[in-house]
Amino acid sequence: PSIQKLDAPLKVRGLHRPIETCALVGNAGHLSLKEHGKYIDRHDFVVRFNNKLTTPYKRHVGEKTSLRVVNHRHSLATCCRGNFPEAKAGRTDTGVLIWYPAAQSQIKAQCKQKFPNNPFYIMPRSVTTGVADRMRLLRRDAQRLGLSPFGAWKQLSSGAHTLLYYVSLCRSVSLYGFTTYSSSSKGGGDHYDAVLSKGKTGYTVRAGSGDRWHDFKGEHLVWRLLHASGKVNVCSM
């Protein structure tokens, strides 16, 4: 039942349009294990998260970026300090979706002032609420089917919000770098740049944030359910 609910689209002003193929590229360290870049860049629309660089690691993560989804700390870095890799490189076709609900209008105004030629969008409360409702149903069905363990969650991650938004807009959704913090045996490091910049896949770093707010393990189980149902393709793990 929860999978059927995903067909009803949610609406972000300026972004509500059907897309043929979408790649959602997370930042997990296991992206260092294989060269996914050429496959990612073949998609019609590529979504990335926060301010991670791509060019130094393009063989593994690709370069094409249609949209960056930024949380509160990274929206401040983007709009106040100018940490926007594509805009700094002269790209005006890459947009930014401000996900975190606090002070969105003020942050967007600052972004438009600093990067007037790039598009900026706000994820409204109606979408974040709708996505949370979808996740509750998906968690219930996943638990009913025997997937476990699920933990408590106070807030969905920006990746979860974005995935459950685009799954109803894209005919095909490919997921890269969407597992939780990787162990050293799975690539090491919680972010791909931490691994690749050290030049060794066994390098590990301490998880920076999120575990107290997000149920990353539970989210990963839901992505398995979506993969099994054919709603998304999990392309790295």
Coordinates of C-alpha atoms in Angstrom, one line a residue:
P1 CA 0.0 0.0 0.0
S2 CA 2.8 2.5 0.8
I3 CA 4.3 2.0 -2.7
Q4 CA 1.0 3.0 -4.3
K5 CA 0.9 6.2 -2.4
L6 CA 4.2 7.3 -4.1
D7 CA 2.4 7.8 -7.4
A8 CA 0.8 11.1 -6.2
P9 CA 3.3 13.9 -6.9
L10 CA 4.3 16.4 -4.3
K11 CA 5.0 20.0 -5.6
V12 CA 8.0 22.3 -5.2
R13 CA 7.5 25.5 -7.1
G14 CA 9.7 25.6 -10.2
L15 CA 10.7 21.9 -9.9
H16 CA 7.4 20.1 -10.5
R17 CA 7.9 18.6 -13.9
P18 CA 8.2 15.0 -15.1
I19 CA 11.7 13.7 -15.9
E20 CA 12.8 10.6 -17.7
T21 CA 15.9 9.5 -15.9
C22 CA 17.2 10.8 -12.5
A23 CA 20.3 10.0 -10.6
L24 CA 20.4 10.9 -6.9
V25 CA 24.0 10.9 -5.7
G26 CA 24.7 10.7 -2.0
N27 CA 28.1 11.2 -0.4
A28 CA 28.8 7.8 1.1
G29 CA 32.3 6.5 1.2
H30 CA 31.6 3.4 -0.7
L31 CA 31.4 5.5 -3.9
S32 CA 35.2 5.2 -3.8
L33 CA 35.1 1.5 -4.6
K34 CA 34.0 1.8 -8.2
E35 CA 34.1 4.3 -11.0
H36 CA 30.4 5.2 -11.3
G37 CA 31.0 8.6 -12.9
K38 CA 30.2 7.9 -16.6
Y39 CA 26.9 6.1 -15.6
I40 CA 25.8 8.9 -13.4
D41 CA 26.4 11.6 -16.0
R42 CA 24.3 9.8 -18.6
H43 CA 21.1 10.6 -16.6
D44 CA 18.8 13.4 -17.7
F45 CA 18.8 15.0 -14.2
V46 CA 21.5 14.6 -11.5
V47 CA 20.8 15.6 -7.9
R48 CA 23.7 16.0 -5.4
F49 CA 23.7 16.9 -1.7
N50 CA 25.4 19.8 0.1
N51 CA 28.7 21.2 -1.2
K52 CA 30.9 18.2 -2.0
L53 CA 33.3 18.7 -4.9
T54 CA 32.9 16.4 -8.0
T55 CA 35.7 17.4 -10.4
P56 CA 38.6 15.9 -8.5
Y57 CA 36.6 12.6 -8.1
K58 CA 34.7 12.6 -11.4
R59 CA 35.6 9.1 -12.4
H60 CA 33.9 7.8 -9.2
V61 CA 31.0 10.3 -8.8
G62 CA 30.6 12.1 -12.2
E63 CA 30.4 15.8 -12.8
K64 CA 27.0 16.6 -14.1
T65 CA 24.9 18.4 -11.5
S66 CA 21.4 19.6 -12.2
L67 CA 20.5 20.4 -8.6
R68 CA 22.1 20.5 -5.2
V69 CA 20.0 19.9 -2.1
V70 CA 21.4 21.7 0.9
N71 CA 20.7 21.3 4.6
H72 CA 20.8 24.3 7.1
R73 CA 24.6 24.4 7.7
H74 CA 25.4 23.9 4.0
S75 CA 22.7 26.4 2.8
L76 CA 24.6 29.0 4.9
A77 CA 27.9 27.9 3.4
T78 CA 26.3 28.1 -0.1
C79 CA 24.5 31.4 0.2
C80 CA 26.5 33.3 2.8
R81 CA 30.0 32.1 2.2
G82 CA 29.6 31.3 -1.6
N83 CA 30.6 27.6 -1.4
F84 CA 28.7 26.6 -4.5
P85 CA 31.1 24.6 -6.7
E86 CA 29.2 24.8 -10.0
A87 CA 28.4 28.6 -9.8
K88 CA 32.0 29.3 -8.9
A89 CA 33.0 27.5 -12.1
G90 CA 30.6 29.7 -14.1
R91 CA 27.8 27.2 -14.4
T92 CA 24.4 28.9 -14.3
D93 CA 22.2 25.8 -15.1
T94 CA 22.7 24.2 -11.7
G95 CA 20.0 24.9 -9.1
V96 CA 19.9 24.8 -5.4
L97 CA 17.0 23.4 -3.3
I98 CA 16.9 24.7 0.3
W99 CA 15.7 21.8 2.3
Y100 CA 16.0 22.8 5.9
P101 CA 12.9 24.7 7.0
A102 CA 14.4 27.5 9.1
A103 CA 14.8 31.0 7.5
Q104 CA 14.4 29.7 4.0
S105 CA 13.3 33.0 2.5
Q106 CA 16.2 34.9 4.0
I107 CA 18.7 32.2 2.8
K108 CA 17.2 32.2 -0.7
A109 CA 17.5 36.0 -0.9
Q110 CA 21.1 35.9 0.1
C111 CA 21.7 33.2 -2.5
K112 CA 20.1 35.2 -5.3
Q113 CA 22.2 38.2 -4.3
K114 CA 25.5 36.2 -4.4
F115 CA 24.6 34.0 -7.5
P116 CA 21.9 36.0 -9.4
N117 CA 22.1 33.7 -12.5
N118 CA 21.4 30.4 -10.8
P119 CA 17.9 29.1 -9.9
F120 CA 17.1 28.6 -6.2
Y121 CA 14.1 26.8 -4.8
I122 CA 12.5 26.2 -1.4
M123 CA 11.1 22.9 -0.2
P124 CA 7.8 23.9 1.4
R125 CA 6.5 22.5 4.7
S126 CA 3.7 20.7 2.8
V127 CA 6.3 18.6 1.0
T128 CA 8.4 17.8 4.1
T129 CA 5.1 16.8 5.8
G130 CA 4.0 14.7 2.9
V131 CA 7.3 13.0 2.7
A132 CA 7.3 12.2 6.4
D133 CA 3.8 10.7 6.0
R134 CA 5.1 8.5 3.1
M135 CA 8.0 7.3 5.2
R136 CA 5.8 6.3 8.1
L137 CA 3.8 4.1 5.7
L138 CA 6.9 2.7 4.0
R139 CA 8.4 1.8 7.4
R140 CA 5.2 0.1 8.5
D141 CA 5.1 -2.1 5.3
A142 CA 8.9 -2.8 5.5
Q143 CA 8.5 -4.0 9.1
R144 CA 5.4 -6.1 8.1
L145 CA 7.5 -7.8 5.5
G146 CA 10.2 -8.6 8.1
L147 CA 12.9 -6.0 7.4
S148 CA 14.6 -4.9 10.6
P149 CA 15.9 -3.3 12.7
F150 CA 14.3 0.1 12.6
G151 CA 15.3 2.8 15.1
A152 CA 13.7 6.0 16.3
W153 CA 13.8 9.1 14.1
K154 CA 13.1 12.8 14.8
Q155 CA 13.7 14.0 11.3
L156 CA 14.3 12.5 7.9
S157 CA 17.6 13.1 6.2
S158 CA 17.8 15.5 3.2
G159 CA 18.4 12.4 1.1
A160 CA 15.2 10.8 2.2
H161 CA 13.2 14.0 1.6
T162 CA 14.7 14.3 -1.9
L163 CA 14.3 10.6 -2.9
L164 CA 10.6 10.5 -1.8
Y165 CA 10.0 13.7 -3.7
Y166 CA 11.6 12.7 -7.0
V167 CA 10.3 9.1 -7.0
S168 CA 7.0 10.4 -8.2
L169 CA 8.5 12.8 -10.8
C170 CA 11.1 10.6 -12.5
R171 CA 10.3 7.6 -14.7
S172 CA 13.5 6.0 -13.5
V173 CA 15.4 6.8 -10.3
S174 CA 19.0 5.5 -9.8
L175 CA 20.6 5.8 -6.3
Y176 CA 24.3 6.2 -5.8
G177 CA 26.0 6.7 -2.4
F178 CA 22.8 6.3 -0.4
T179 CA 23.9 3.8 2.3
T180 CA 24.7 4.9 5.8
Y181 CA 28.3 5.5 7.0
S182 CA 30.4 2.8 5.4
S183 CA 32.7 0.6 7.4
S184 CA 36.3 0.3 6.3
S185 CA 35.5 -3.1 4.8
K186 CA 33.0 -1.4 2.5
G187 CA 35.1 1.5 1.3
G188 CA 35.8 3.4 4.5
G189 CA 35.0 6.9 5.6
D190 CA 31.5 8.4 5.8
H191 CA 32.1 10.6 2.7
Y192 CA 33.7 9.7 -0.6
D193 CA 36.0 12.7 -0.7
A194 CA 37.5 11.7 2.7
V195 CA 38.4 8.4 1.2
L196 CA 39.6 9.4 -2.2
S197 CA 41.6 12.4 -1.0
K198 CA 43.6 10.1 1.1
G199 CA 44.2 7.7 -1.8
K200 CA 43.2 4.6 0.1
T201 CA 39.9 2.8 0.6
G202 CA 40.7 1.7 4.1
Y203 CA 40.7 5.3 5.5
T204 CA 37.9 5.9 8.0
V205 CA 36.6 9.2 9.5
R206 CA 34.3 9.8 12.4
A207 CA 30.7 10.4 11.4
G208 CA 30.1 14.2 11.5
S209 CA 26.4 14.4 12.5
G210 CA 22.9 13.1 12.0
D211 CA 22.7 9.9 14.1
R212 CA 20.8 11.6 16.9
W213 CA 18.2 12.9 14.4
H214 CA 18.0 10.4 11.6
D215 CA 17.4 6.7 11.5
F216 CA 19.9 6.0 8.7
K217 CA 19.6 2.2 9.1
G218 CA 15.9 2.4 8.9
E219 CA 16.1 4.6 5.8
H220 CA 18.4 2.1 4.1
L221 CA 15.8 -0.7 4.7
V222 CA 13.2 1.5 3.0
W223 CA 15.5 2.0 0.0
R224 CA 15.7 -1.8 -0.2
L225 CA 11.9 -2.0 -0.2
L226 CA 11.7 0.6 -3.0
H227 CA 14.4 -1.3 -5.0
A228 CA 12.5 -4.6 -4.6
S229 CA 9.3 -2.9 -5.8
G230 CA 11.0 -1.5 -8.9
K231 CA 10.5 2.2 -7.8
V232 CA 14.2 2.9 -7.6
N233 CA 17.4 1.2 -8.8
V234 CA 20.1 0.9 -6.0
C235 CA 23.3 1.2 -8.1
S236 CA 25.9 1.3 -5.3
M237 CA 25.9 -0.1 -1.8

